[in-house]
Structures are given as C-alpha cells and as structure tokens.
Amino acid sequence: TLKGGEKNMAKNDSKAALENMKFEVANSLGVNLKKGYNGDISSKDNGRVGGEMVRRMVEQYEQNNK
C-alpha cells in the first residue's frame, strides 16, 4: 500500500495524465481548449470531450483486464 507522500505523488501523476488526455482528446475533436478559463466553449463541445475521455478510459480498462 502507498503511504502519505507516495499517495500524493500518485494522485498528482493521475491528475496530470487526465489533464494531458483532456487536451489530446479536445485537439483530436477540433475543440480549442486552452489552459485556464474555457467558459467560451459550448456545453456540447465540453460534453464531447468528456464523453470521449470516458470512452477511451473504459476501452483502456477493458484491454488491460482481459
């Protein structure tokens, strides 16, 4: 099991990976996502990015757990 500092490192790594994935997915869908404020992006586009992220994570999970 992970202890204090190790948990924080793993948590930070996970957050960074999700953030990178978000930008990768947005770029692949043609959504102009930028660091910081993105209130100008439509709910539809935000939903497309989030939905695609979930689809990819489920696909990855299924591949890793065959």
PDB file of C-alpha atoms in Angstrom:
ATOM      1  CA  THR A   1       0.000   0.000   0.000  1.00  0.00           C
ATOM      2  CA  LEU A   2       1.042   3.578  -0.593  1.00  0.00           C
ATOM      3  CA  LYS A   3       1.992   5.871   2.265  1.00  0.00           C
ATOM      4  CA  GLY A   4       1.476   9.634   2.639  1.00  0.00           C
ATOM      5  CA  GLY A   5       3.948  11.131   0.151  1.00  0.00           C
ATOM      6  CA  GLU A   6       3.586   8.237  -2.269  1.00  0.00           C
ATOM      7  CA  LYS A   7      -0.197   8.734  -2.354  1.00  0.00           C
ATOM      8  CA  ASN A   8       0.237  12.419  -3.158  1.00  0.00           C
ATOM      9  CA  MET A   9       2.710  11.622  -5.940  1.00  0.00           C
ATOM     10  CA  ALA A  10       0.360   9.023  -7.444  1.00  0.00           C
ATOM     11  CA  LYS A  11      -2.550  11.468  -7.151  1.00  0.00           C
ATOM     12  CA  ASN A  12      -0.557  14.224  -8.867  1.00  0.00           C
ATOM     13  CA  ASP A  13       0.538  11.835 -11.637  1.00  0.00           C
ATOM     14  CA  SER A  14      -3.082  10.805 -12.202  1.00  0.00           C
ATOM     15  CA  LYS A  15      -4.257  14.415 -12.368  1.00  0.00           C
ATOM     16  CA  ALA A  16      -1.520  15.280 -14.862  1.00  0.00           C
ATOM     17  CA  ALA A  17      -2.384  12.252 -17.004  1.00  0.00           C
ATOM     18  CA  LEU A  18      -6.075  13.207 -17.101  1.00  0.00           C
ATOM     19  CA  GLU A  19      -5.227  16.814 -17.919  1.00  0.00           C
ATOM     20  CA  ASN A  20      -2.982  15.673 -20.786  1.00  0.00           C
ATOM     21  CA  MET A  21      -5.676  13.313 -22.016  1.00  0.00           C
ATOM     22  CA  LYS A  22      -8.251  16.122 -21.947  1.00  0.00           C
ATOM     23  CA  PHE A  23      -6.102  18.313 -24.190  1.00  0.00           C
ATOM     24  CA  GLU A  24      -5.279  15.404 -26.501  1.00  0.00           C
ATOM     25  CA  VAL A  25      -8.967  14.499 -26.894  1.00  0.00           C
ATOM     26  CA  ALA A  26     -10.033  18.119 -27.368  1.00  0.00           C
ATOM     27  CA  ASN A  27      -7.400  18.581 -30.049  1.00  0.00           C
ATOM     28  CA  SER A  28      -8.456  15.393 -31.856  1.00  0.00           C
ATOM     29  CA  LEU A  29     -12.088  16.614 -31.847  1.00  0.00           C
ATOM     30  CA  GLY A  30     -11.163  20.102 -33.048  1.00  0.00           C
ATOM     31  CA  VAL A  31     -12.161  21.768 -29.763  1.00  0.00           C
ATOM     32  CA  ASN A  32      -9.957  24.769 -28.980  1.00  0.00           C
ATOM     33  CA  LEU A  33      -9.230  24.015 -25.323  1.00  0.00           C
ATOM     34  CA  LYS A  34      -6.687  26.201 -23.578  1.00  0.00           C
ATOM     35  CA  LYS A  35      -5.125  26.298 -20.126  1.00  0.00           C
ATOM     36  CA  GLY A  36      -7.164  28.357 -17.703  1.00  0.00           C
ATOM     37  CA  TYR A  37     -10.595  29.769 -18.476  1.00  0.00           C
ATOM     38  CA  ASN A  38     -12.651  27.921 -21.100  1.00  0.00           C
ATOM     39  CA  GLY A  39     -16.093  29.412 -20.488  1.00  0.00           C
ATOM     40  CA  ASP A  40     -16.395  30.288 -24.148  1.00  0.00           C
ATOM     41  CA  ILE A  41     -16.587  26.603 -25.140  1.00  0.00           C
ATOM     42  CA  SER A  42     -20.101  25.251 -25.620  1.00  0.00           C
ATOM     43  CA  SER A  43     -21.608  22.642 -23.329  1.00  0.00           C
ATOM     44  CA  LYS A  44     -21.941  20.404 -26.365  1.00  0.00           C
ATOM     45  CA  ASP A  45     -18.197  20.539 -27.075  1.00  0.00           C
ATOM     46  CA  ASN A  46     -17.334  20.052 -23.394  1.00  0.00           C
ATOM     47  CA  GLY A  47     -19.621  17.025 -23.347  1.00  0.00           C
ATOM     48  CA  ARG A  48     -17.982  15.617 -26.467  1.00  0.00           C
ATOM     49  CA  VAL A  49     -14.547  15.909 -24.841  1.00  0.00           C
ATOM     50  CA  GLY A  50     -15.685  14.354 -21.555  1.00  0.00           C
ATOM     51  CA  GLY A  51     -17.583  11.583 -23.289  1.00  0.00           C
ATOM     52  CA  GLU A  52     -14.629  10.697 -25.478  1.00  0.00           C
ATOM     53  CA  MET A  53     -12.344  10.661 -22.431  1.00  0.00           C
ATOM     54  CA  VAL A  54     -14.660   8.197 -20.685  1.00  0.00           C
ATOM     55  CA  ARG A  55     -14.908   6.037 -23.822  1.00  0.00           C
ATOM     56  CA  ARG A  56     -11.114   5.859 -24.070  1.00  0.00           C
ATOM     57  CA  MET A  57     -10.667   5.105 -20.358  1.00  0.00           C
ATOM     58  CA  VAL A  58     -13.228   2.283 -20.496  1.00  0.00           C
ATOM     59  CA  GLU A  59     -11.562   0.886 -23.617  1.00  0.00           C
ATOM     60  CA  GLN A  60      -8.158   1.039 -21.925  1.00  0.00           C
ATOM     61  CA  TYR A  61      -9.519  -0.644 -18.791  1.00  0.00           C
ATOM     62  CA  GLU A  62     -11.073  -3.443 -20.812  1.00  0.00           C
ATOM     63  CA  GLN A  63      -7.836  -4.041 -22.734  1.00  0.00           C
ATOM     64  CA  ASN A  64      -5.803  -4.173 -19.511  1.00  0.00           C
ATOM     65  CA  ASN A  65      -8.190  -6.554 -17.764  1.00  0.00           C
ATOM     66  CA  LYS A  66      -8.722  -9.323 -20.304  1.00  0.00           C
TER      67      LYS A  66
END
